[in-house]
Coordinates of C-alpha atoms in Angstrom, one line a residue:
Chain A
M23 CA 66.9 -42.6 -0.7
P24 CA 68.7 -39.7 -2.6
P25 CA 68.5 -36.3 -0.9
L26 CA 65.7 -33.9 -2.0
L27 CA 68.2 -31.3 -3.1
D28 CA 71.7 -32.2 -4.1
I29 CA 74.0 -29.4 -5.1
Q30 CA 77.2 -30.5 -6.6
D31 CA 80.3 -28.4 -7.3
L32 CA 78.2 -25.3 -8.0
R33 CA 80.2 -22.4 -9.5
I34 CA 78.7 -19.0 -10.1
H35 CA 80.7 -16.2 -11.5
F36 CA 79.9 -12.5 -11.9
H37 CA 81.5 -10.6 -14.7
T38 CA 82.3 -7.1 -13.5
R39 CA 84.6 -4.3 -14.4
D40 CA 87.1 -5.5 -11.8
G41 CA 87.2 -8.9 -13.4
V42 CA 85.5 -12.2 -12.8
V43 CA 84.1 -12.5 -9.2
R44 CA 83.8 -16.1 -8.2
A45 CA 80.9 -15.6 -5.8
V46 CA 80.3 -19.3 -5.5
D47 CA 83.3 -21.5 -6.2
G48 CA 82.6 -25.2 -6.0
V49 CA 79.9 -25.6 -3.4
S50 CA 78.3 -28.9 -2.7
L51 CA 75.6 -29.5 -0.2
Q52 CA 72.5 -31.7 0.4
V53 CA 69.1 -31.2 1.9
E54 CA 67.2 -34.3 2.9
A55 CA 63.4 -34.3 2.6
G56 CA 61.8 -32.8 5.7
E57 CA 65.1 -31.6 7.2
V58 CA 66.2 -28.0 8.0
A59 CA 69.6 -27.4 6.5
G60 CA 71.5 -24.3 7.4
I61 CA 74.0 -22.3 5.5
V62 CA 76.1 -20.0 7.7
G63 CA 78.5 -17.3 6.5
E64 CA 79.4 -13.7 6.5
S65 CA 78.1 -11.2 3.9
G66 CA 79.7 -12.0 0.6
S67 CA 80.4 -15.6 1.4
G68 CA 78.1 -16.7 -1.5
K69 CA 75.3 -18.2 0.6
S70 CA 72.6 -16.0 -0.8
V71 CA 73.8 -16.4 -4.4
T72 CA 73.8 -20.2 -3.9
A73 CA 70.2 -20.0 -2.8
A74 CA 69.1 -17.6 -5.5
S75 CA 70.6 -19.7 -8.2
L76 CA 68.4 -22.6 -7.4
L77 CA 65.3 -20.7 -8.6
G78 CA 67.1 -18.9 -11.4
L79 CA 67.0 -15.6 -9.5
V80 CA 70.6 -14.6 -10.0
P81 CA 70.6 -11.7 -12.5
M82 CA 72.3 -12.8 -15.7
P83 CA 74.2 -10.9 -16.9
P84 CA 76.4 -10.1 -14.9
G85 CA 76.0 -13.5 -13.2
R86 CA 76.8 -16.8 -14.9
I87 CA 76.4 -20.4 -13.8
A88 CA 80.0 -21.5 -14.5
G89 CA 79.5 -25.1 -13.5
G90 CA 77.9 -27.7 -11.3
R91 CA 74.5 -29.3 -10.8
A92 CA 71.6 -28.8 -8.5
W93 CA 69.5 -32.0 -8.5
F94 CA 66.1 -31.6 -7.2
D95 CA 64.0 -34.8 -7.2
G96 CA 65.8 -36.0 -10.3
T97 CA 65.9 -32.7 -12.2
D98 CA 68.9 -30.4 -12.6
L99 CA 67.4 -27.0 -11.7
L100 CA 70.4 -25.2 -13.2
R101 CA 69.6 -26.5 -16.7
L102 CA 65.9 -25.7 -16.8
T103 CA 64.6 -23.0 -19.1
G104 CA 62.7 -20.1 -17.4
R105 CA 59.4 -21.6 -18.4
E106 CA 60.2 -25.0 -17.0
L107 CA 61.6 -23.4 -13.8
N108 CA 58.3 -21.6 -13.3
G109 CA 56.7 -25.0 -12.7
Y110 CA 59.0 -25.3 -9.6
R111 CA 59.1 -21.7 -8.4
G112 CA 56.4 -21.1 -5.8
K113 CA 55.0 -24.6 -6.2
R114 CA 57.6 -27.2 -5.2
I115 CA 60.3 -24.7 -4.1
S116 CA 59.4 -21.4 -2.6
M117 CA 61.5 -18.6 -1.1
I118 CA 61.3 -16.2 1.9
F119 CA 63.5 -13.2 1.4
Q120 CA 65.5 -11.1 3.8
D121 CA 63.7 -7.8 3.8
P122 CA 59.9 -8.0 4.3
M123 CA 59.6 -4.2 3.9
T124 CA 60.6 -4.4 0.3
S125 CA 59.8 -7.9 -0.7
L126 CA 56.0 -7.4 -0.8
N127 CA 54.5 -5.4 -3.6
P128 CA 53.4 -2.0 -2.1
Y129 CA 50.9 -1.5 -4.9
L130 CA 48.9 -4.7 -4.4
R131 CA 46.7 -5.9 -1.6
I132 CA 48.0 -8.7 0.6
S133 CA 45.1 -10.9 -0.6
T134 CA 46.1 -10.5 -4.3
Q135 CA 49.7 -11.4 -3.4
L136 CA 48.8 -14.4 -1.2
I137 CA 46.4 -15.8 -3.8
E138 CA 48.9 -15.4 -6.6
P139 CA 50.7 -18.8 -6.1
L140 CA 47.3 -20.5 -6.0
E141 CA 46.2 -18.9 -9.2
I142 CA 49.5 -19.7 -11.0
H143 CA 49.9 -23.3 -9.8
E144 CA 46.5 -24.6 -8.9
G145 CA 44.2 -22.5 -11.1
L146 CA 42.4 -21.5 -8.0
R147 CA 40.5 -18.2 -8.0
G148 CA 37.8 -16.3 -6.2
K149 CA 36.2 -17.4 -2.9
R150 CA 38.0 -20.7 -2.6
A151 CA 41.4 -19.1 -3.2
L152 CA 40.6 -16.4 -0.7
H153 CA 39.6 -18.9 2.0
R154 CA 42.9 -20.8 1.5
A155 CA 44.7 -17.5 1.8
I156 CA 42.9 -16.5 5.0
D157 CA 43.7 -20.0 6.4
A158 CA 47.3 -19.4 5.5
L159 CA 47.4 -16.0 7.2
E160 CA 45.8 -17.4 10.3
S161 CA 48.4 -20.2 10.5
V162 CA 51.2 -17.7 10.7
G163 CA 49.4 -16.1 13.7
I164 CA 47.8 -13.0 12.2
A165 CA 44.7 -12.1 14.1
D166 CA 41.5 -11.0 12.3
A167 CA 42.9 -12.5 9.1
A168 CA 39.6 -12.4 7.2
K169 CA 39.6 -8.6 7.5
R170 CA 43.3 -7.8 7.4
I171 CA 43.9 -9.8 4.3
H172 CA 42.5 -6.9 2.2
A173 CA 45.0 -4.5 3.6
Y174 CA 48.1 -3.2 1.8
P175 CA 51.6 -4.1 2.9
H176 CA 52.4 -0.7 4.3
E177 CA 49.5 -1.2 6.8
F178 CA 51.5 -4.1 8.3
S179 CA 54.6 -4.0 10.6
G180 CA 57.8 -5.7 9.5
G181 CA 57.2 -8.8 11.6
M182 CA 53.7 -9.1 10.2
R183 CA 54.9 -8.7 6.7
Q184 CA 57.5 -11.5 7.2
R185 CA 54.6 -13.7 8.5
V186 CA 52.8 -12.9 5.2
M187 CA 55.9 -13.9 3.3
I188 CA 56.0 -17.2 5.2
A189 CA 52.3 -17.8 4.6
M190 CA 52.8 -17.0 0.9
A191 CA 55.8 -19.4 0.7
L192 CA 53.9 -22.3 2.3
I193 CA 50.5 -21.8 0.7
T194 CA 51.2 -24.3 -2.1
K195 CA 52.7 -26.8 0.3
P196 CA 56.1 -26.9 -1.3
D197 CA 58.7 -29.6 -0.7
L198 CA 61.4 -27.1 -0.1
V199 CA 61.4 -23.6 1.3
I200 CA 64.5 -21.5 0.9
A201 CA 64.7 -18.9 3.7
D202 CA 67.3 -16.3 2.9
E203 CA 68.1 -14.5 6.2
P204 CA 64.4 -14.4 7.1
T205 CA 64.8 -12.6 10.4
T206 CA 67.9 -10.4 9.8
A207 CA 65.8 -7.3 9.1
L208 CA 63.6 -7.7 12.1
D209 CA 63.7 -6.5 15.7
V210 CA 65.1 -9.1 18.1
T211 CA 61.8 -9.7 19.9
V212 CA 60.0 -10.1 16.6
Q213 CA 62.8 -12.3 15.3
K214 CA 61.9 -14.9 18.0
Q215 CA 58.2 -14.9 17.2
V216 CA 58.8 -15.3 13.5
L217 CA 61.3 -18.1 14.0
E218 CA 58.8 -19.8 16.3
V219 CA 56.2 -19.6 13.5
M220 CA 58.6 -21.0 11.0
R221 CA 59.7 -23.9 13.3
R222 CA 56.1 -24.8 14.1
L223 CA 54.9 -24.8 10.5
Q224 CA 58.0 -26.7 9.4
R225 CA 57.1 -29.4 11.9
E226 CA 53.5 -29.5 10.9
T227 CA 54.0 -29.6 7.2
G228 CA 57.2 -31.6 7.0
T229 CA 58.6 -29.2 4.4
A230 CA 62.4 -29.2 4.0
V231 CA 64.0 -25.8 4.6
L232 CA 67.3 -24.4 3.4
F233 CA 67.9 -21.8 6.1
I234 CA 70.4 -19.1 5.3
T235 CA 71.8 -17.0 8.0
H236 CA 74.9 -15.3 9.4
D237 CA 73.9 -16.0 12.9
L238 CA 75.3 -19.3 14.2
A239 CA 73.0 -19.2 17.3
L240 CA 69.9 -19.3 15.0
V241 CA 71.3 -22.3 13.2
H242 CA 71.3 -24.3 16.4
E243 CA 67.7 -23.3 17.2
M244 CA 66.5 -24.2 13.7
C245 CA 68.7 -26.6 11.8
D246 CA 69.4 -30.3 11.6
S247 CA 72.6 -29.9 9.5
V248 CA 74.9 -27.0 8.9
T249 CA 77.1 -25.9 6.1
V250 CA 79.6 -23.1 6.9
M251 CA 80.6 -21.0 3.9
Y252 CA 83.6 -18.7 3.5
A253 CA 84.7 -16.8 0.4
G254 CA 82.4 -18.7 -2.0
R255 CA 83.4 -22.2 -0.7
V256 CA 82.3 -24.6 2.0
V257 CA 84.8 -24.7 4.8
E258 CA 82.9 -27.2 7.1
S259 CA 79.7 -29.1 7.1
A260 CA 78.2 -31.5 9.6
S261 CA 75.1 -32.2 11.6
A262 CA 74.2 -29.3 13.9
A263 CA 74.9 -31.4 17.0
M264 CA 78.3 -32.5 15.7
L265 CA 79.3 -29.0 14.8
A266 CA 78.3 -27.7 18.2
T267 CA 80.4 -30.1 20.1
G268 CA 83.4 -30.2 17.8
P269 CA 83.9 -27.5 15.3
R270 CA 87.2 -28.1 13.5
H271 CA 87.9 -25.3 11.1
A272 CA 89.5 -22.1 12.6
Y273 CA 86.7 -20.1 10.9
T274 CA 83.9 -22.2 12.4
R275 CA 85.6 -22.1 15.8
G276 CA 85.9 -18.3 15.4
L277 CA 82.2 -18.1 14.8
Y278 CA 81.4 -20.0 17.9
R279 CA 83.9 -18.0 20.0
S280 CA 82.4 -14.7 18.8
N281 CA 78.8 -15.7 19.9
P282 CA 78.0 -13.7 23.1
A283 CA 75.7 -16.4 24.4
G284 CA 78.6 -18.9 24.6
A285 CA 81.0 -16.6 26.3
G286 CA 81.2 -16.4 30.1
K287 CA 80.1 -13.2 31.7
G288 CA 82.8 -10.6 32.1
C289 CA 85.1 -12.4 29.6
A290 CA 86.3 -10.4 26.6
L291 CA 84.4 -11.6 23.5
Y292 CA 86.5 -13.0 20.7
S293 CA 86.1 -11.5 17.2
I294 CA 87.5 -12.7 14.0
P295 CA 90.0 -10.0 12.9
G296 CA 89.8 -8.3 9.5
S297 CA 87.2 -8.8 6.8
P298 CA 86.6 -11.4 4.1
P299 CA 89.0 -11.2 1.1
D300 CA 88.0 -9.4 -2.1
P301 CA 86.1 -12.0 -4.1
A302 CA 87.6 -10.6 -7.3
R303 CA 91.2 -11.2 -5.9
L304 CA 91.1 -14.4 -4.0
P305 CA 94.4 -15.7 -2.7
G306 CA 95.8 -18.8 -4.3
G307 CA 96.0 -20.7 -1.1
C308 CA 93.8 -20.8 2.0
A309 CA 91.4 -17.9 1.8
F310 CA 91.2 -17.7 5.6
R311 CA 94.9 -17.4 6.2
E312 CA 95.0 -13.7 6.9
R313 CA 92.4 -13.9 9.6
N314 CA 93.4 -17.2 11.1
T315 CA 94.2 -16.5 14.8
L316 CA 92.7 -19.6 16.4
G317 CA 94.7 -22.1 14.3
D318 CA 98.2 -21.6 13.0
A319 CA 98.3 -19.1 10.1
D320 CA 101.9 -20.1 9.3
Q321 CA 100.8 -23.6 8.4
C322 CA 98.0 -22.5 6.1
L323 CA 98.2 -23.6 2.6
A324 CA 99.9 -21.0 0.4
D325 CA 100.2 -22.7 -3.0
H326 CA 96.9 -24.5 -3.5
R327 CA 93.3 -24.3 -2.3
P328 CA 92.4 -26.7 0.5
E329 CA 89.9 -29.5 -0.5
L330 CA 87.0 -30.7 1.5
V331 CA 87.6 -34.0 3.3
E332 CA 85.5 -36.2 5.5
I333 CA 87.2 -36.4 8.9
A334 CA 84.4 -38.3 10.6
P335 CA 81.2 -39.8 9.2
G336 CA 79.1 -36.9 8.0
H337 CA 81.6 -34.3 9.1
H338 CA 83.5 -32.5 6.3
V339 CA 86.1 -29.8 6.6
Q340 CA 88.6 -28.0 4.4
D341 CA 91.9 -29.8 4.7
C342 CA 94.2 -26.9 5.5
P343 CA 96.7 -27.7 8.2
G344 CA 96.8 -24.2 9.5
C345 CA 93.1 -23.9 9.9
L346 CA 92.8 -27.4 11.5
A347 CA 95.6 -26.7 14.0
P348 CA 94.3 -26.6 17.6
S349 CA 93.9 -23.2 19.3
Q350 CA 97.0 -21.7 20.8
D351 CA 95.3 -20.7 24.0
Chain B
M2 CA 38.0 14.0 0.3
T3 CA 35.4 16.9 0.0
R4 CA 37.8 19.1 1.8
V5 CA 40.6 18.3 -0.7
I6 CA 38.3 19.0 -3.6
L7 CA 37.1 22.3 -2.1
Q8 CA 40.7 23.3 -1.4
R9 CA 41.7 22.6 -5.0
L10 CA 38.7 24.5 -6.3
L11 CA 39.7 27.6 -4.3
Q12 CA 43.3 27.2 -5.5
G13 CA 42.1 26.9 -9.0
L14 CA 40.1 30.2 -8.7
L15 CA 43.1 31.9 -7.3
V16 CA 45.1 30.7 -10.3
L17 CA 42.5 32.0 -12.7
F18 CA 42.4 35.4 -10.9
V19 CA 46.2 35.8 -11.1
L20 CA 46.1 34.7 -14.8
A21 CA 43.4 37.2 -15.6
T22 CA 45.2 40.1 -13.9
L23 CA 48.6 39.3 -15.5
T24 CA 46.9 38.9 -18.9
F25 CA 45.0 42.2 -18.6
F26 CA 48.1 44.3 -17.6
L27 CA 50.5 42.6 -20.0
V28 CA 48.2 43.2 -23.0
R29 CA 47.8 46.8 -21.9
A30 CA 51.6 47.1 -21.7
L31 CA 51.9 46.2 -25.3
P32 CA 53.3 49.1 -27.4
Y33 CA 50.3 48.8 -29.8
G34 CA 46.6 48.8 -29.3
P35 CA 43.5 47.3 -30.9
F36 CA 42.6 50.7 -32.5
Q37 CA 45.8 51.0 -34.5
D38 CA 46.0 49.9 -38.0
E39 CA 48.5 49.8 -40.9
R40 CA 46.7 52.9 -42.2
A41 CA 46.6 55.9 -39.9
V42 CA 43.3 56.1 -38.1
P43 CA 42.0 59.7 -37.8
S44 CA 42.4 60.8 -34.2
H45 CA 38.7 61.7 -33.7
V46 CA 37.7 58.2 -34.9
R47 CA 40.2 56.6 -32.6
E48 CA 39.0 58.7 -29.6
R49 CA 35.4 57.7 -30.4
L50 CA 36.4 54.0 -30.5
E51 CA 38.3 54.2 -27.3
Q52 CA 35.4 55.9 -25.6
L53 CA 33.0 53.3 -27.0
H54 CA 35.0 50.4 -25.5
G55 CA 35.9 52.2 -22.3
Y56 CA 39.6 52.6 -23.1
D57 CA 39.4 56.3 -22.1
K58 CA 38.8 55.5 -18.4
P59 CA 41.7 55.0 -15.9
L60 CA 43.4 51.6 -16.2
V61 CA 42.4 50.6 -12.7
V62 CA 38.8 51.3 -13.4
Q63 CA 39.0 49.3 -16.6
Y64 CA 40.6 46.5 -14.7
A65 CA 37.9 46.4 -12.1
M66 CA 35.2 46.4 -14.8
R67 CA 37.0 43.6 -16.7
L68 CA 37.1 41.5 -13.5
G69 CA 33.5 42.2 -12.8
N70 CA 32.5 41.1 -16.3
L71 CA 34.6 37.9 -16.0
A72 CA 33.1 37.1 -12.7
R73 CA 29.7 37.2 -14.4
G74 CA 31.0 34.9 -17.1
E75 CA 31.2 37.6 -19.8
L76 CA 34.3 37.3 -21.8
G77 CA 33.5 40.4 -23.9
T78 CA 33.7 41.0 -27.6
S79 CA 36.5 40.7 -30.0
L80 CA 37.7 44.1 -31.1
K81 CA 39.8 43.1 -34.0
V82 CA 40.2 39.6 -35.2
M83 CA 36.5 38.9 -35.5
E84 CA 35.2 42.4 -35.0
G85 CA 32.2 42.7 -32.9
R86 CA 31.6 39.0 -32.2
E87 CA 31.2 37.6 -28.7
V88 CA 34.3 35.8 -27.6
T89 CA 32.1 33.2 -25.9
A90 CA 30.6 32.4 -29.3
I91 CA 34.0 32.4 -31.1
L92 CA 35.4 30.0 -28.5
A93 CA 32.3 27.8 -28.6
Q94 CA 33.1 27.2 -32.2
A95 CA 36.9 27.0 -32.1
F96 CA 37.5 25.2 -28.8
P97 CA 35.7 21.9 -29.6
V98 CA 38.0 21.7 -32.7
S99 CA 41.1 22.0 -30.6
L100 CA 39.7 19.7 -28.0
A101 CA 38.9 17.0 -30.5
L102 CA 42.3 17.3 -32.1
G103 CA 44.1 17.3 -28.7
L104 CA 42.1 14.3 -27.4
M105 CA 43.0 12.4 -30.6
A106 CA 46.6 13.3 -30.2
M107 CA 46.6 12.0 -26.6
L108 CA 44.7 8.9 -27.6
I109 CA 47.6 8.2 -29.9
A110 CA 50.4 9.4 -27.6
V111 CA 49.5 7.6 -24.4
P112 CA 49.3 4.0 -25.6
V113 CA 52.2 4.4 -28.0
G114 CA 54.4 6.2 -25.4
V115 CA 53.6 3.9 -22.5
A116 CA 54.0 0.7 -24.6
A117 CA 57.3 1.9 -26.0
G118 CA 58.6 2.8 -22.6
V119 CA 57.6 -0.6 -21.1
I120 CA 59.2 -2.5 -23.9
A121 CA 62.4 -0.5 -23.6
A122 CA 62.5 -1.1 -19.9
V123 CA 62.0 -4.8 -20.1
R124 CA 64.6 -5.1 -22.9
R125 CA 66.9 -2.7 -21.1
N126 CA 70.3 -2.2 -22.6
R127 CA 69.5 -4.4 -25.6
V128 CA 69.0 -3.4 -29.2
V129 CA 65.2 -2.8 -28.9
D130 CA 65.8 -0.4 -26.0
Y131 CA 68.4 1.6 -27.8
A132 CA 66.2 1.7 -30.9
V133 CA 63.1 2.9 -29.0
M134 CA 65.1 5.5 -27.1
A135 CA 66.8 6.8 -30.2
V136 CA 63.4 7.3 -31.9
A137 CA 62.1 8.9 -28.8
L138 CA 65.0 11.3 -28.6
L139 CA 64.4 12.2 -32.2
G140 CA 60.7 12.7 -31.4
I141 CA 61.6 15.1 -28.6
C142 CA 64.2 17.0 -30.6
L143 CA 62.2 17.4 -33.9
P144 CA 59.9 20.4 -33.6
N145 CA 56.2 20.3 -34.8
F146 CA 57.0 22.5 -37.7
V147 CA 59.4 20.0 -39.1
I148 CA 57.3 16.8 -38.4
G149 CA 54.0 18.4 -39.7
P150 CA 55.1 19.3 -43.2
V151 CA 57.1 16.0 -43.6
L152 CA 53.9 14.0 -42.6
A153 CA 51.8 16.2 -44.9
E154 CA 54.2 15.7 -47.8
L155 CA 54.5 12.0 -47.3
F156 CA 51.0 10.8 -46.2
G157 CA 49.1 13.7 -47.6
R158 CA 50.7 14.3 -51.0
R159 CA 52.8 11.4 -52.1
L160 CA 50.8 8.5 -50.6
A161 CA 47.5 10.5 -50.5
W162 CA 46.2 8.5 -47.6
F163 CA 44.9 11.6 -45.8
P164 CA 43.9 15.1 -46.7
V165 CA 46.9 17.5 -46.7
S166 CA 45.1 20.1 -44.7
G167 CA 41.7 21.4 -43.8
W168 CA 39.0 20.4 -41.4
E169 CA 35.6 18.7 -41.6
P170 CA 33.8 18.4 -38.3
R171 CA 32.8 14.8 -38.5
D172 CA 35.5 13.5 -40.8
L173 CA 38.3 11.6 -38.9
S174 CA 40.6 11.6 -41.9
F175 CA 41.3 15.3 -41.5
M176 CA 42.3 14.7 -37.9
I177 CA 44.9 12.0 -38.3
L178 CA 47.9 13.9 -39.6
P179 CA 47.6 17.0 -37.2
A180 CA 46.9 14.6 -34.3
V181 CA 49.9 12.5 -35.0
T182 CA 52.1 15.6 -35.4
L183 CA 50.7 17.0 -32.1
G184 CA 51.0 13.7 -30.2
L185 CA 54.5 12.6 -31.4
G186 CA 56.4 14.8 -29.0
S187 CA 54.2 13.7 -26.0
A188 CA 54.6 10.1 -27.0
A189 CA 58.3 10.4 -27.2
Y190 CA 58.6 12.1 -23.8
L191 CA 56.1 9.7 -22.2
S192 CA 58.1 6.7 -23.4
R193 CA 61.3 8.0 -21.8
L194 CA 59.4 8.7 -18.5
T195 CA 57.8 5.3 -18.6
R196 CA 61.1 3.6 -19.2
T197 CA 62.7 5.4 -16.3
G198 CA 59.8 4.5 -14.0
M199 CA 59.7 0.9 -15.1
V200 CA 63.4 0.3 -14.9
E201 CA 63.3 1.6 -11.3
V202 CA 60.4 -0.6 -10.3
L203 CA 61.8 -3.7 -12.1
H204 CA 64.9 -3.5 -9.8
Q205 CA 62.8 -3.7 -6.6
D206 CA 62.8 -6.7 -4.3
F207 CA 59.1 -7.4 -4.8
I208 CA 59.7 -8.1 -8.5
R209 CA 62.1 -10.9 -7.5
T210 CA 59.4 -12.2 -5.1
A211 CA 56.9 -12.3 -8.0
R212 CA 59.4 -14.2 -10.1
A213 CA 60.1 -16.6 -7.2
K214 CA 56.3 -17.4 -7.2
G215 CA 56.6 -18.8 -10.7
Q216 CA 54.7 -15.9 -12.3
R217 CA 55.2 -15.5 -16.0
E218 CA 57.4 -12.6 -17.0
S219 CA 54.7 -10.8 -18.9
W220 CA 52.5 -10.8 -15.7
V221 CA 55.4 -9.8 -13.6
V222 CA 55.7 -6.7 -15.8
L223 CA 52.0 -6.0 -16.2
R224 CA 50.7 -6.8 -12.7
H225 CA 53.6 -6.1 -10.4
A226 CA 55.7 -3.4 -12.2
L227 CA 53.3 -1.3 -14.3
R228 CA 51.5 0.5 -11.5
G229 CA 54.6 1.8 -9.9
G230 CA 56.2 2.5 -13.3
L231 CA 53.4 4.7 -14.4
I232 CA 53.7 7.2 -11.6
P233 CA 56.3 9.4 -13.3
P234 CA 54.5 9.6 -16.7
V235 CA 51.1 10.3 -15.0
A236 CA 52.6 13.3 -13.2
Y237 CA 53.7 14.6 -16.6
L238 CA 50.4 13.8 -18.3
G239 CA 48.4 16.4 -16.4
P240 CA 50.0 19.5 -17.8
A241 CA 50.8 17.8 -21.1
F242 CA 47.1 17.0 -21.6
A243 CA 46.1 20.6 -20.9
A244 CA 48.7 22.0 -23.2
T245 CA 47.6 19.6 -26.0
V246 CA 43.9 20.1 -25.9
S247 CA 44.1 23.9 -25.6
G248 CA 45.3 24.1 -29.1
S249 CA 48.7 24.3 -30.9
V250 CA 49.4 27.4 -33.0
V251 CA 52.0 25.6 -35.1
V252 CA 50.0 22.5 -35.9
E253 CA 46.7 24.4 -36.5
S254 CA 48.5 26.7 -38.9
I255 CA 50.3 23.9 -40.8
F256 CA 47.1 21.9 -41.3
Q257 CA 44.7 24.8 -41.5
V258 CA 42.7 23.7 -38.5
P259 CA 40.2 26.3 -37.2
G260 CA 41.1 25.8 -33.5
I261 CA 41.8 28.3 -30.8
G262 CA 45.6 28.2 -31.2
R263 CA 45.5 30.2 -34.4
L264 CA 42.9 32.7 -33.0
F265 CA 45.1 33.2 -30.0
I266 CA 48.1 34.2 -32.0
K267 CA 46.1 36.6 -34.2
A268 CA 44.6 38.1 -31.1
I269 CA 48.0 38.8 -29.6
E270 CA 49.2 40.3 -32.9
T271 CA 46.4 42.8 -32.7
S272 CA 46.2 43.3 -29.0
D273 CA 42.6 42.0 -29.0
E274 CA 42.4 41.7 -25.2
A275 CA 39.1 39.9 -24.9
L276 CA 40.2 37.2 -27.4
I277 CA 43.5 36.8 -25.6
M278 CA 41.8 36.5 -22.2
G279 CA 39.4 33.7 -23.3
P280 CA 42.0 31.1 -24.4
V281 CA 44.3 32.0 -21.5
L282 CA 41.5 31.3 -19.0
I283 CA 40.5 28.1 -20.8
Y284 CA 44.2 26.9 -20.7
G285 CA 44.4 27.9 -17.1
S286 CA 41.3 26.0 -16.1
L287 CA 42.4 23.0 -18.1
I288 CA 45.8 23.0 -16.3
V289 CA 44.1 23.1 -12.9
V290 CA 41.6 20.4 -13.8
A291 CA 44.2 18.1 -15.5
N292 CA 46.6 18.4 -12.6
F293 CA 43.8 17.5 -10.2
L294 CA 42.9 14.5 -12.3
A295 CA 46.5 13.5 -12.5
D296 CA 46.7 13.6 -8.7
L297 CA 43.6 11.4 -8.5
V298 CA 45.2 8.9 -10.8
Q299 CA 48.3 9.0 -8.6
L300 CA 46.1 8.2 -5.5
W301 CA 44.5 5.3 -7.4
L302 CA 47.9 3.9 -8.4
N303 CA 49.6 4.3 -5.1
P304 CA 47.9 3.0 -2.0
R305 CA 50.5 4.5 0.3
L306 CA 49.5 8.0 -0.7
R307 CA 45.8 7.1 -0.1
S308 CA 46.3 6.3 3.6
N309 CA 48.2 9.5 4.2
S310 CA 45.5 11.8 2.9

């Protein structure tokens, strides 16, 4: 069976005054029906742009889809018109955004916003729509939902608002939910609760999830498969279990080493030095070379970009000798 | 809510008191009085007149008497412009004319200005946006006394669609040209404010959420963006409304409309205190009421304000 979502060689460019920024530069990844697929990367790695492009939410201009395909159930999402895409948005694919404080409309009641997808995609209105919305609100663990559904967003806390976003995303029973850093803006304790809700509902509904985060620890709590992105490209992808036991790329290893939960007590925590390269001026060779301290920077490709190769069944990694070199320590 | 209304009422009364005081003393500070004329008035006649109207008493006494009369709702009589007539009666005749004209102007300005602003914001940085904003800038820059005669010449004389000037109480055709002239500036300013408000809102995260739901773009604009986008223009509408309905000297003069704007200027020219005080107090009350209404609309538009008050 083909995957539910099959992104192939996606390229998204932004045309800015500084020149062309290759925010996404040849990304391929798959999401199987019912699975939770993670994308991990730092800010600016292109993970959010990749997700936004699937629903046509990349502002164009300055953005431009420079190439690639995104097959979803036999349709290339990247080639749909806005009108055609509206049939998918919020119906078969829905999205949860990073900041629940700004992602809900402050001028409209929660009820209006929750019912909206039902109005648009199922023609459901009035009492019946309201009942569905109350059910959805209850399913994400909001007490007294029948009353609180008439509140405005500012009367809810951040965690509650994100629960509303989740309820809104799932209310039409979509095949795929794109969750773009859904817990980043929340307090740590609230994060746990919201993730718990997401995981439970994902299991109950069997919806596939594309889970975007910069937090590798979350990936292991949530995901079946993981794609690691760096500077607009995929550096490594594998099942979550495989990646946890044998990360190969120096960047992935760096991410694991910099996770406090994995380090022994009292040990100095590793951190990847420097910051990601300027996406408008990417180096010709390996983009991670400057920051590669766990592999062998001297061996990193300098003249051409490393390509993704399959080193074990289902385990892909960028073929850069410097980044694949074993740790020195 | 009742506390807020009461508070506003007291504030409004204070505003009117200050206005009345300033008006009284400013008029008296004018270097000419209501009993002067182009021809020299014999001094005994003038003294007699001053005595008759209480102008011989000390200024403070006159001020106190004036306030007392105003508190009882007596605006006094016109001494010059419409000699001997009650100001209340004069205003009862002239104010409805200005009010009708102003309401008509707003009826034109609000839909046109808001629609133009929304369209410009949605088509931001495209040809339509530039065209709308250029016209709006022109509308702001061109004064009434240029727009009025041009409209009168074009639609009144050449095309003869509407009367060039004059006023018939129940005839809308007399109202169109002066109302358009009066409303154009407001429409232009409104469109720019609306555009600014809408552009700001259309950049917000929740607009992206609405699009991600599969909502049609027209609904994204009307349902999700318009409320927030209207907040800046509504704040402007309060004072603009008061200014428009309380009569425009220029427009009423160009089109020979018997409103309070023309009376007001004549009253100032002749230092006709009672006839100055009337329109000033009407304008003051309108400003107070219109601002209060604008605040109510703001509350209705923005639920976050509601929970704070």
